[in-house]
PDB file of C-alpha atoms in Angstrom:
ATOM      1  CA  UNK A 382       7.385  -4.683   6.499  1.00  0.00           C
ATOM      2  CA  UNK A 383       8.770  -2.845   3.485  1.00  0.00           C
ATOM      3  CA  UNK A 384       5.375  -1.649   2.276  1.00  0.00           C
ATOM      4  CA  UNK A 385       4.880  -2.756  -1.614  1.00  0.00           C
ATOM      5  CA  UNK A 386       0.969  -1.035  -1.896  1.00  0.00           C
ATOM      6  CA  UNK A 387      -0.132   1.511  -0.609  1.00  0.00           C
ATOM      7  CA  UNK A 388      -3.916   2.299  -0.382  1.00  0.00           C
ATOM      8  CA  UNK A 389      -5.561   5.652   0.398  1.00  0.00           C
ATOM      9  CA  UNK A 390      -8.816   6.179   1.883  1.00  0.00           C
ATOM     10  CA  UNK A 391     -10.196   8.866   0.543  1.00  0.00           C
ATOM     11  CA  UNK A 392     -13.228  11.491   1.614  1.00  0.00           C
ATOM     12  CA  UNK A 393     -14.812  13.650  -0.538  1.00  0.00           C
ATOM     13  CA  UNK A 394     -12.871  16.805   1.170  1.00  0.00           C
ATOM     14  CA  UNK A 395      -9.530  18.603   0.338  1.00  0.00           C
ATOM     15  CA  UNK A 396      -8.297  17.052   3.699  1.00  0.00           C
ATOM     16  CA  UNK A 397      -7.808  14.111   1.729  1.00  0.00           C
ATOM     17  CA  UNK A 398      -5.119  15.776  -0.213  1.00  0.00           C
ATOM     18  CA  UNK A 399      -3.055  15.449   3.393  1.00  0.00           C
ATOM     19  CA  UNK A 400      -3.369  11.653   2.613  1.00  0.00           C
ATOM     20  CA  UNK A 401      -2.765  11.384  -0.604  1.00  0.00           C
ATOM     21  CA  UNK A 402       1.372  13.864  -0.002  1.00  0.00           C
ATOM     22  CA  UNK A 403       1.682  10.709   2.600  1.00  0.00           C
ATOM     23  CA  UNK A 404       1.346   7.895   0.415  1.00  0.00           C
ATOM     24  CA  UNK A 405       3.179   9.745  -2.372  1.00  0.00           C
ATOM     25  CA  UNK A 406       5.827  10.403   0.053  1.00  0.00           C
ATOM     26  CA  UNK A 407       6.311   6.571   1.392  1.00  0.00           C
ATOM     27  CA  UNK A 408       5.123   5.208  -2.597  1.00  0.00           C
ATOM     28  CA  UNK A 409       8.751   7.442  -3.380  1.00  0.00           C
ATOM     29  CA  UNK A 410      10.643   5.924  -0.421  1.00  0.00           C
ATOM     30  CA  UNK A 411       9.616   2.280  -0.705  1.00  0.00           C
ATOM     31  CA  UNK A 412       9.290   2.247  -4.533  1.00  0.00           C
ATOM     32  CA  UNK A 413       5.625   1.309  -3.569  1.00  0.00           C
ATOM     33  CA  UNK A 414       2.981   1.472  -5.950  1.00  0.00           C
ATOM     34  CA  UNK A 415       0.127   3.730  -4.677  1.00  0.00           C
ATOM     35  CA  UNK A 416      -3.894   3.199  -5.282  1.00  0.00           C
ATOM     36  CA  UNK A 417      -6.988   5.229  -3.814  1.00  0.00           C
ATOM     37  CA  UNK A 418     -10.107   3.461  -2.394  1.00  0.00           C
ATOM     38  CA  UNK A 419     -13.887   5.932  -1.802  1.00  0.00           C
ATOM     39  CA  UNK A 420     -16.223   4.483  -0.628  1.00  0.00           C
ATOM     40  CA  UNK A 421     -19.505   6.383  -0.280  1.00  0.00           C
ATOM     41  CA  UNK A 422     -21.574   4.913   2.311  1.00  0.00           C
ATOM     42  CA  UNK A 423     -24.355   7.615   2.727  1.00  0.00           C
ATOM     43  CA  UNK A 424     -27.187   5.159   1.128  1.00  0.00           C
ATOM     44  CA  UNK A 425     -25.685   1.582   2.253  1.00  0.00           C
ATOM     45  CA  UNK A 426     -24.742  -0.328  -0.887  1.00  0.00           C
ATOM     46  CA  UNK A 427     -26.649   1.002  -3.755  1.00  0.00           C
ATOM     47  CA  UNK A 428     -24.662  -1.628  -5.991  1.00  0.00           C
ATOM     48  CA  UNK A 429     -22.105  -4.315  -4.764  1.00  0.00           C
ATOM     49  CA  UNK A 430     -19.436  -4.463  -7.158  1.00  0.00           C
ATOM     50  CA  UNK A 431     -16.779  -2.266  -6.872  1.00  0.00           C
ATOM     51  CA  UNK A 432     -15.610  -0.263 -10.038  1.00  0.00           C
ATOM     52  CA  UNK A 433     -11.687   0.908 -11.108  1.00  0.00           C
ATOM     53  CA  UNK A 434     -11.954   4.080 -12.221  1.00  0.00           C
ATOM     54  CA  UNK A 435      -8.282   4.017 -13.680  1.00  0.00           C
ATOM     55  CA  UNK A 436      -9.444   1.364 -15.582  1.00  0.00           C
ATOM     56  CA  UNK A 437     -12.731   2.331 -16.477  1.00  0.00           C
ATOM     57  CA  UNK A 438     -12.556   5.804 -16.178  1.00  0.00           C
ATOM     58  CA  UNK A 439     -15.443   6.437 -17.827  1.00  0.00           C
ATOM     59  CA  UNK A 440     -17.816   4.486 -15.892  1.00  0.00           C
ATOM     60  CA  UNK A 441     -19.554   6.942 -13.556  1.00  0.00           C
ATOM     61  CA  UNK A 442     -20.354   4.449 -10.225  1.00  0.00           C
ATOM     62  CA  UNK A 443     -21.357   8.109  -8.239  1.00  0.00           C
ATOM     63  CA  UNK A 444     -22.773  10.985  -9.537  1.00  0.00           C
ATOM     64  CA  UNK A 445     -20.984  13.532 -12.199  1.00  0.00           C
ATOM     65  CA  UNK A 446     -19.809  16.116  -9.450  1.00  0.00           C
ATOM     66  CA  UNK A 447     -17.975  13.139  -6.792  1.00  0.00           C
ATOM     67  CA  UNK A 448     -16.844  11.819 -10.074  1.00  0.00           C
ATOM     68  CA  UNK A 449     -15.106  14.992 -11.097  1.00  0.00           C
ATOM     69  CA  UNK A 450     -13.854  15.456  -6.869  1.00  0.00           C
ATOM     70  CA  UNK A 451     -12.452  11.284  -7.218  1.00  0.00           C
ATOM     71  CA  UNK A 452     -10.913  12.360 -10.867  1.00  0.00           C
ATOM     72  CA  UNK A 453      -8.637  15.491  -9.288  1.00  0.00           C
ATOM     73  CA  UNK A 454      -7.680  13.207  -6.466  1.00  0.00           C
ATOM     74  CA  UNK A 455      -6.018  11.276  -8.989  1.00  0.00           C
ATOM     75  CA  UNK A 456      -4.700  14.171 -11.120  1.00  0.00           C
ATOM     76  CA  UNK A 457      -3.132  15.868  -7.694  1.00  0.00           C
ATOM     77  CA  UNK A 458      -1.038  12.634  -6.807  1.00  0.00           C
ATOM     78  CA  UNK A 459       2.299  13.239  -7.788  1.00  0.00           C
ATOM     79  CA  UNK A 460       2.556   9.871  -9.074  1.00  0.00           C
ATOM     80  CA  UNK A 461       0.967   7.205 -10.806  1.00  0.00           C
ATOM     81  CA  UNK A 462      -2.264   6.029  -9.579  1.00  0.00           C
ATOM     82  CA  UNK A 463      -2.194   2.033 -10.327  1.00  0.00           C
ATOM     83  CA  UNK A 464      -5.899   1.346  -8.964  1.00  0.00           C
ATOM     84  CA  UNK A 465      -8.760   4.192  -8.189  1.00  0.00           C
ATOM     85  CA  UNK A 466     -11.533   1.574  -6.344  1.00  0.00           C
ATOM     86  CA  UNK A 467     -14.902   3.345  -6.028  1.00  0.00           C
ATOM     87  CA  UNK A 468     -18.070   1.763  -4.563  1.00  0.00           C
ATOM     88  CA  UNK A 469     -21.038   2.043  -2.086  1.00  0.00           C
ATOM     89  CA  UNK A 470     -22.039   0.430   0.959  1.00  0.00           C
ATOM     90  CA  UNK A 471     -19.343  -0.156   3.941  1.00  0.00           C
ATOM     91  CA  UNK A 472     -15.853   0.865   3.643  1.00  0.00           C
ATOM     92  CA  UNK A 473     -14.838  -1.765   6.040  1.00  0.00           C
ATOM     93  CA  UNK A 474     -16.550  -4.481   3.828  1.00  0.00           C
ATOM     94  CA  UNK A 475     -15.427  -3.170   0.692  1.00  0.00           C
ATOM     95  CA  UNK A 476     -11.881  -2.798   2.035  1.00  0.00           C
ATOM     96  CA  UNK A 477     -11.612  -6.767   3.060  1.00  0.00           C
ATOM     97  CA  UNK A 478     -12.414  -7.548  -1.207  1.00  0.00           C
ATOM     98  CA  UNK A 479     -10.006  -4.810  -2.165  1.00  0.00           C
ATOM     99  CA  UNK A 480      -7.094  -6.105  -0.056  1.00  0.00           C
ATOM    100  CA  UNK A 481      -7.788  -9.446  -1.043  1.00  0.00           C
ATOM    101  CA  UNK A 482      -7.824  -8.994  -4.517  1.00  0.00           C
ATOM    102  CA  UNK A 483      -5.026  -6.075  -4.976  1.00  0.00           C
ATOM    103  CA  UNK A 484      -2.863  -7.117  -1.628  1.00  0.00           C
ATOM    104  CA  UNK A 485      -2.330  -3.523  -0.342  1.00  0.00           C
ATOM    105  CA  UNK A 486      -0.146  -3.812   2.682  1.00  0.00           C
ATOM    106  CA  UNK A 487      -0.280  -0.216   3.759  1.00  0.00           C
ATOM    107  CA  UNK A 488      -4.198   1.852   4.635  1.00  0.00           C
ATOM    108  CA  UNK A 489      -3.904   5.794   4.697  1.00  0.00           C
ATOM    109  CA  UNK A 490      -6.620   7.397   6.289  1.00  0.00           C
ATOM    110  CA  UNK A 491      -7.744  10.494   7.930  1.00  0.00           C
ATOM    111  CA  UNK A 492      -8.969  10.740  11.408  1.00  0.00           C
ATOM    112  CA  UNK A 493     -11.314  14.033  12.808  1.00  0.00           C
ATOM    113  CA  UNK A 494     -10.950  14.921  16.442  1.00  0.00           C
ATOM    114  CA  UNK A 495     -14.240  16.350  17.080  1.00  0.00           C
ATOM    115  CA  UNK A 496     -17.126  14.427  18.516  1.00  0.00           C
ATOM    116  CA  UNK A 497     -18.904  13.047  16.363  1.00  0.00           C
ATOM    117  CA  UNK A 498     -15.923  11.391  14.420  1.00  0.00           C
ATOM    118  CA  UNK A 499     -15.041   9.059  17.274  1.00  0.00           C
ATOM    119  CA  UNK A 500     -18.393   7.812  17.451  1.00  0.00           C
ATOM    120  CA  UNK A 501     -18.344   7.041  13.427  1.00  0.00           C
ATOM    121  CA  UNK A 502     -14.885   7.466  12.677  1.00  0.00           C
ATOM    122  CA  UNK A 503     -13.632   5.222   9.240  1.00  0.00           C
ATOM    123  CA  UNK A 504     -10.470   5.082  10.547  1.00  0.00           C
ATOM    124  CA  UNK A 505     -11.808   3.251  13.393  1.00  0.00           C
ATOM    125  CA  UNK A 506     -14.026   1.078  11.113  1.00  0.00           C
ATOM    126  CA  UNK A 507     -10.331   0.742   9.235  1.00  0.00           C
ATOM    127  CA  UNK A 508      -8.841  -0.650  11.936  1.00  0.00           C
ATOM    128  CA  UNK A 509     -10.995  -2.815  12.967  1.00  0.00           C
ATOM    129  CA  UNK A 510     -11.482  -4.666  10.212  1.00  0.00           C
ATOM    130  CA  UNK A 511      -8.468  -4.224   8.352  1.00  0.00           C
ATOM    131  CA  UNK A 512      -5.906  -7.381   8.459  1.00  0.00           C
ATOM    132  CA  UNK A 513      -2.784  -5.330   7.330  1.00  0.00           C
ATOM    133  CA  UNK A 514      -1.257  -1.600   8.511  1.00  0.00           C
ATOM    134  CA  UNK A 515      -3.222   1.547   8.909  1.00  0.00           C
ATOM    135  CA  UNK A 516      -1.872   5.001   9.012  1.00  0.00           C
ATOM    136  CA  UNK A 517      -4.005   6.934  10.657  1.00  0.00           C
ATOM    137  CA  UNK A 518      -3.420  10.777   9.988  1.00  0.00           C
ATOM    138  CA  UNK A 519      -5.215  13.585  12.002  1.00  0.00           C
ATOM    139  CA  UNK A 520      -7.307  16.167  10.164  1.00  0.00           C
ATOM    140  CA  UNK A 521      -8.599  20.049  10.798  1.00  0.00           C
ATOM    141  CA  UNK A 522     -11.556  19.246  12.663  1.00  0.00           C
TER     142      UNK A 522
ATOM    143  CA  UNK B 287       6.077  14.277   6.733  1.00  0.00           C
ATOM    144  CA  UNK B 288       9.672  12.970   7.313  1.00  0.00           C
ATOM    145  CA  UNK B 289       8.839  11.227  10.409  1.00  0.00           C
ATOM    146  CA  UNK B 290      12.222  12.456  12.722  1.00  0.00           C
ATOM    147  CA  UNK B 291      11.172  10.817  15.504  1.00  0.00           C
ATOM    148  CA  UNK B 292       9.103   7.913  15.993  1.00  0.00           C
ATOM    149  CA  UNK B 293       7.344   6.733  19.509  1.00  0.00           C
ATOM    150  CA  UNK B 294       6.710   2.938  19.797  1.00  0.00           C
ATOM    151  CA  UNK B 295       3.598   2.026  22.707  1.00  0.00           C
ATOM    152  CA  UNK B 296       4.884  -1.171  24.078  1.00  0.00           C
ATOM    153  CA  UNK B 297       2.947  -3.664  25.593  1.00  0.00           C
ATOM    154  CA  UNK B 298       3.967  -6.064  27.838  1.00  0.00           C
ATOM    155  CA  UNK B 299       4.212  -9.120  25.098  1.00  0.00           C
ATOM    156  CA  UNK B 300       6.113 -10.544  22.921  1.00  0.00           C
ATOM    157  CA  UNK B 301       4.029  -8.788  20.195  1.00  0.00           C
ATOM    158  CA  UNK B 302       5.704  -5.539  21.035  1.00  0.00           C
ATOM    159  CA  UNK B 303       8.848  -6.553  18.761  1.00  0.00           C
ATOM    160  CA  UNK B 304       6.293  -6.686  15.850  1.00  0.00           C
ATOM    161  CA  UNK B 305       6.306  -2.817  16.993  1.00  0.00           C
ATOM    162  CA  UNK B 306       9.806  -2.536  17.391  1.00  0.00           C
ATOM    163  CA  UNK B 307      10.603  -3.955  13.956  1.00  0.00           C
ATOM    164  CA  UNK B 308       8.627  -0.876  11.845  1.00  0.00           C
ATOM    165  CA  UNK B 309      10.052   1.882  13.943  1.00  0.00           C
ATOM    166  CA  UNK B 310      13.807   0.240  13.137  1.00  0.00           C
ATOM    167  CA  UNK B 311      12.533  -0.441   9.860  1.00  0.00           C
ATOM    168  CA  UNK B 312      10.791   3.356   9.562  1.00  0.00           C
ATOM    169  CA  UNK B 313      14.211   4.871  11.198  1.00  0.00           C
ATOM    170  CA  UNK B 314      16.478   3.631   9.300  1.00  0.00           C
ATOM    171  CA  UNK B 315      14.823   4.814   5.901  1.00  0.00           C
ATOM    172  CA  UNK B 316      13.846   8.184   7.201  1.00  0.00           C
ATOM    173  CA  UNK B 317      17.314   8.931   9.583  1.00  0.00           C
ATOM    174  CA  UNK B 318      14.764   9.214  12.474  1.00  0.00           C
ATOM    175  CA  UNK B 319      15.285   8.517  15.953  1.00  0.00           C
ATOM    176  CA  UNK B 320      13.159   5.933  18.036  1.00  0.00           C
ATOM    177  CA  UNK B 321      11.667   6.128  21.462  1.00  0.00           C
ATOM    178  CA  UNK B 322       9.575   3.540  23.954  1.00  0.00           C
ATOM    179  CA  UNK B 323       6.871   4.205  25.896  1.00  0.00           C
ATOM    180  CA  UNK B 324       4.933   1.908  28.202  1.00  0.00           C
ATOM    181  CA  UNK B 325       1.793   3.245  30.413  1.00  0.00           C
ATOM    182  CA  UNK B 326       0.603   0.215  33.125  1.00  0.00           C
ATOM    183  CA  UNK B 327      -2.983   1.572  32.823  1.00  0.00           C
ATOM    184  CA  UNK B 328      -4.237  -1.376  35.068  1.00  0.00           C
ATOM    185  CA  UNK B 329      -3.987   0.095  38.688  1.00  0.00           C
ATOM    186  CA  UNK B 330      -4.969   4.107  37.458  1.00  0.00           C
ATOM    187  CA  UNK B 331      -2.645   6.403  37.848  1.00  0.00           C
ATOM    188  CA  UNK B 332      -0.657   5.393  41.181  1.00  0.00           C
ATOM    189  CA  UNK B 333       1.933   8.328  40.441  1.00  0.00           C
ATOM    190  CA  UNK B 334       1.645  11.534  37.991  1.00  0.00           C
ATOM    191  CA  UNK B 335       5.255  11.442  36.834  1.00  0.00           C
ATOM    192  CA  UNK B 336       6.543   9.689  33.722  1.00  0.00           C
ATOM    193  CA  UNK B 337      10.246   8.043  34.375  1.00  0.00           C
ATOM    194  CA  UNK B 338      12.651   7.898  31.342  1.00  0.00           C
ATOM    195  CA  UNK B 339      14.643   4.656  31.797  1.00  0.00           C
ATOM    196  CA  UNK B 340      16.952   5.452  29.169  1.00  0.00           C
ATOM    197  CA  UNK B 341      18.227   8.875  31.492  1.00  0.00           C
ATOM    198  CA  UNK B 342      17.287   6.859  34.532  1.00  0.00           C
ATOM    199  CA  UNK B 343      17.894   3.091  34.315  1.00  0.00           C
ATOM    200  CA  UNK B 344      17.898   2.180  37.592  1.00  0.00           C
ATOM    201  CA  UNK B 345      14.754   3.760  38.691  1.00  0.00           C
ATOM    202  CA  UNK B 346      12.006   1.110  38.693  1.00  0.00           C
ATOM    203  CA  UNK B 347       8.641   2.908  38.012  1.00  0.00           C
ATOM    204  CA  UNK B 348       6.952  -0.713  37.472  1.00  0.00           C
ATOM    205  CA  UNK B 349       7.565  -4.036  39.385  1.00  0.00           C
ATOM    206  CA  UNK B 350      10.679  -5.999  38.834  1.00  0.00           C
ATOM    207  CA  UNK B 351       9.401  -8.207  36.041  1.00  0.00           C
ATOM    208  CA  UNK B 352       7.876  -5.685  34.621  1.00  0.00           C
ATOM    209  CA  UNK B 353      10.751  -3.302  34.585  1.00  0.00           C
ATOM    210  CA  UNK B 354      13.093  -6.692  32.750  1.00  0.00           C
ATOM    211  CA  UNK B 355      10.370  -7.261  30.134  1.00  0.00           C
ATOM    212  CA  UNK B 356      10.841  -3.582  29.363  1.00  0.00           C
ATOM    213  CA  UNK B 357      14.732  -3.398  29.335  1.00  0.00           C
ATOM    214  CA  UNK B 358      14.611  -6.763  27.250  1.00  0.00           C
ATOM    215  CA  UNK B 359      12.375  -4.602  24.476  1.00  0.00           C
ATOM    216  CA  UNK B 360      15.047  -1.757  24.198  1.00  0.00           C
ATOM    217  CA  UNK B 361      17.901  -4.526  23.834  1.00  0.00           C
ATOM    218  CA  UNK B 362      16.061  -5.673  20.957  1.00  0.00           C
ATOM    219  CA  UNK B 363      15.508  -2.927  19.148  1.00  0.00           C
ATOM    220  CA  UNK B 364      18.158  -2.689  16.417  1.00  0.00           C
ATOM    221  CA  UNK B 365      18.820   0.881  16.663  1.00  0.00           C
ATOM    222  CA  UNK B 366      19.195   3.014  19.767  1.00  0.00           C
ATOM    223  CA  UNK B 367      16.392   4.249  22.233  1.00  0.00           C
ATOM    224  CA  UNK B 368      16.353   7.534  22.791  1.00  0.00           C
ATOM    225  CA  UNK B 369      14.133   7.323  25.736  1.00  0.00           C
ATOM    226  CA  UNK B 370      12.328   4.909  27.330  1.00  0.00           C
ATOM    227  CA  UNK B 371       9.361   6.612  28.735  1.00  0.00           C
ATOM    228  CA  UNK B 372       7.512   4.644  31.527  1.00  0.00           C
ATOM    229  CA  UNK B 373       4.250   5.114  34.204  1.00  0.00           C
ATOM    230  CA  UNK B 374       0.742   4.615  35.321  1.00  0.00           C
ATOM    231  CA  UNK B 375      -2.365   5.913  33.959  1.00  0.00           C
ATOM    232  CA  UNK B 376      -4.258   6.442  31.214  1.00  0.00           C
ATOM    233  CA  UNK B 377      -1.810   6.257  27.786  1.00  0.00           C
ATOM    234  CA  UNK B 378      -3.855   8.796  25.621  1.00  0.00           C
ATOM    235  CA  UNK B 379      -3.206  11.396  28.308  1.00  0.00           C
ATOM    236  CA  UNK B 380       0.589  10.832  29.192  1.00  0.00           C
ATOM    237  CA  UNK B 381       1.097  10.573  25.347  1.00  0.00           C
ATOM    238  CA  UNK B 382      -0.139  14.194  25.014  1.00  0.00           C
ATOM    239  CA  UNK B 383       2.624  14.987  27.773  1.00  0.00           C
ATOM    240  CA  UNK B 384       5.194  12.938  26.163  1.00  0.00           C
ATOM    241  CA  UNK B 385       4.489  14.440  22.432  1.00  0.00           C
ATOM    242  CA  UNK B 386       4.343  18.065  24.089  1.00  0.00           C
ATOM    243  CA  UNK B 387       7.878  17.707  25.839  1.00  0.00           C
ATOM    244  CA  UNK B 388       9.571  15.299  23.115  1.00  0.00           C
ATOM    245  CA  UNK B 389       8.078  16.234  19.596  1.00  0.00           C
ATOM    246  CA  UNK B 390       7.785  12.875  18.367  1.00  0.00           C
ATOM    247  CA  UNK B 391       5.385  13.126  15.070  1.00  0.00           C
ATOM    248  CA  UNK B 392       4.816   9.173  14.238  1.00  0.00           C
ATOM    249  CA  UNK B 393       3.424   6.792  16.934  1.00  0.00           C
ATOM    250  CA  UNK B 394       3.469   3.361  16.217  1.00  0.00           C
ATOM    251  CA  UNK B 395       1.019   0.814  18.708  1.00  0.00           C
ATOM    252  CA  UNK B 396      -0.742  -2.298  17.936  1.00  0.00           C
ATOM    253  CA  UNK B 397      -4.421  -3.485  17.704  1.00  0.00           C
ATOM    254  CA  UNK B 398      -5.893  -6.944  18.530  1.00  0.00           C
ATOM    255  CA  UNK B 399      -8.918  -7.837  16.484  1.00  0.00           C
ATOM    256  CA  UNK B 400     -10.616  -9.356  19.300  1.00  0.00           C
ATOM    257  CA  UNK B 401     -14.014  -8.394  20.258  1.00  0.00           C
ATOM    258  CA  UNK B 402     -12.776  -7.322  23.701  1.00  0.00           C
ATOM    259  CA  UNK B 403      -9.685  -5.154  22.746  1.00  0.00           C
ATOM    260  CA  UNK B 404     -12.528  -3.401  19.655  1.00  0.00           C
ATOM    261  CA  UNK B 405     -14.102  -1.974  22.944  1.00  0.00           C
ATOM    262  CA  UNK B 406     -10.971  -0.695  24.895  1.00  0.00           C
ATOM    263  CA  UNK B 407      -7.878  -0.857  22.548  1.00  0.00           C
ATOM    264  CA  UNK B 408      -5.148   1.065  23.113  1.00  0.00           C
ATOM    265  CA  UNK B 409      -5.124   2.105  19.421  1.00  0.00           C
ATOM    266  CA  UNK B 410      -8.457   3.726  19.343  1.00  0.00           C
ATOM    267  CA  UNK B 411      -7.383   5.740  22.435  1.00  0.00           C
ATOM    268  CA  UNK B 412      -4.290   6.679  20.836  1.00  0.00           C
ATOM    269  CA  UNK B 413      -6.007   7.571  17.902  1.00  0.00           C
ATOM    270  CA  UNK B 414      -8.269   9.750  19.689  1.00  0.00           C
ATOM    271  CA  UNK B 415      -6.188  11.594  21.401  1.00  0.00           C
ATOM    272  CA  UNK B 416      -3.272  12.100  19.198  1.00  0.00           C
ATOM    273  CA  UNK B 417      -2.419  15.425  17.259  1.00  0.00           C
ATOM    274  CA  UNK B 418       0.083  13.392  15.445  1.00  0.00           C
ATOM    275  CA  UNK B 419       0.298  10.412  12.823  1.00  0.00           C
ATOM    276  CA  UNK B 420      -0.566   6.878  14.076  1.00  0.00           C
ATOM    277  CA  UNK B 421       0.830   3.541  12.284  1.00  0.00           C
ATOM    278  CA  UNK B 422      -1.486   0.789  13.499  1.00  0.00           C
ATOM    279  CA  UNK B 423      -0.232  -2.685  13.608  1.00  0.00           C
ATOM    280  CA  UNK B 424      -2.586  -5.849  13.544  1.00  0.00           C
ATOM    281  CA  UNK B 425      -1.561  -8.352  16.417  1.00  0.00           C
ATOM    282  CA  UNK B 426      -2.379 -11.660  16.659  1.00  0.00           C
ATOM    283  CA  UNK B 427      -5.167 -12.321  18.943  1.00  0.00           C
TER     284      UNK B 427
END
């Protein structure tokens, strides 16, 4: 219950600074480490490993300008970043190897309120899938 | 961000003090206070007011045995219950009453990862309908 890892879900938008304040905010509460997860599923799985960009940061797994988007992510968290996870294909998937590897016990993700984000939502993918906590945070639509 | 007062959705199982045990947990780190709510969504809405047990506690909005499962869950909380908010209808739409009149800013409800409960969990509604952060806590099945 006393969350050790926290993972954030991250979309390529500024909304996911909103995420990133929470888990920086628990991370200092908990003494949790924090880590970031994107996972770009707009062409299915182009490759299935996933890469750790804090690791290899200069392995490019997406193209330059995502890379550079990812790379501020990490730069705006007012704390240290232990793993940056970056891949293709389904988050869901790719979340079930992450956890399993890293043992995150806390998801951060956003959730739209329009239309079309309750059809497709990630958060709802998230849940579904996801074995361990998800904080679900509402973003500007 | 500091959560100051966290909402719990019970169900009526014993996986509800799963749900009980982060808000405690959550409280007592962030000073915030906790609150119940239960919605009995399986008859519609037979009346359009919500009844707060704590203010209230001999009013029985439910049936008998429902009404003792419920007073058992805010005797085992750890902490106090603000209110114990409790009706009929659908739970995404009293919740928007209950966050309008209360402020709470963290809900806290559980997911099965049945097939079944993927179609018409409680979670995803929440989720929906919420303008405020959802924790999402994986039940057994």
């Amino acid at each position: 219950m006393k969350y050790q890892h926290i993972l954030v879900a991250v979309e390529l938008s500024k909304d996911s600074h909103v995420l990133i304040d929470r888990a920086v905010f628990l991370s200092e509460l908990l003494d949790a480490d924090v880590s970031l997860i994107h996972v770009d599923g707009t062409h299915g799985e182009i490759y299935p490993e996933m890469v750790d960009i804090r690791i290899n940061p200069d392995q490019r797994p997406l193209h330059l300008e995502t890379m550079e988007q990812l790379h501020e992510f990490a730069n705006y968290a007012k704390c240290p970043v232990k793993h940056f996870i970056v891949g293709t294909g389904d988050l869901g998937d790719k979340l079930k190897g992450a956890i399993a590897e890293h043992g995150f016990d806390l998801i951060i993700c956003g959730h739209h309120h329009d239309f079309w984000s309750k059809i497709v939502s990630s958060s709802r993918q998230l849940i579904n899938t996801s074995s361990v906590d998800v904080l679900v945070v509402p973003l500007e639509d």
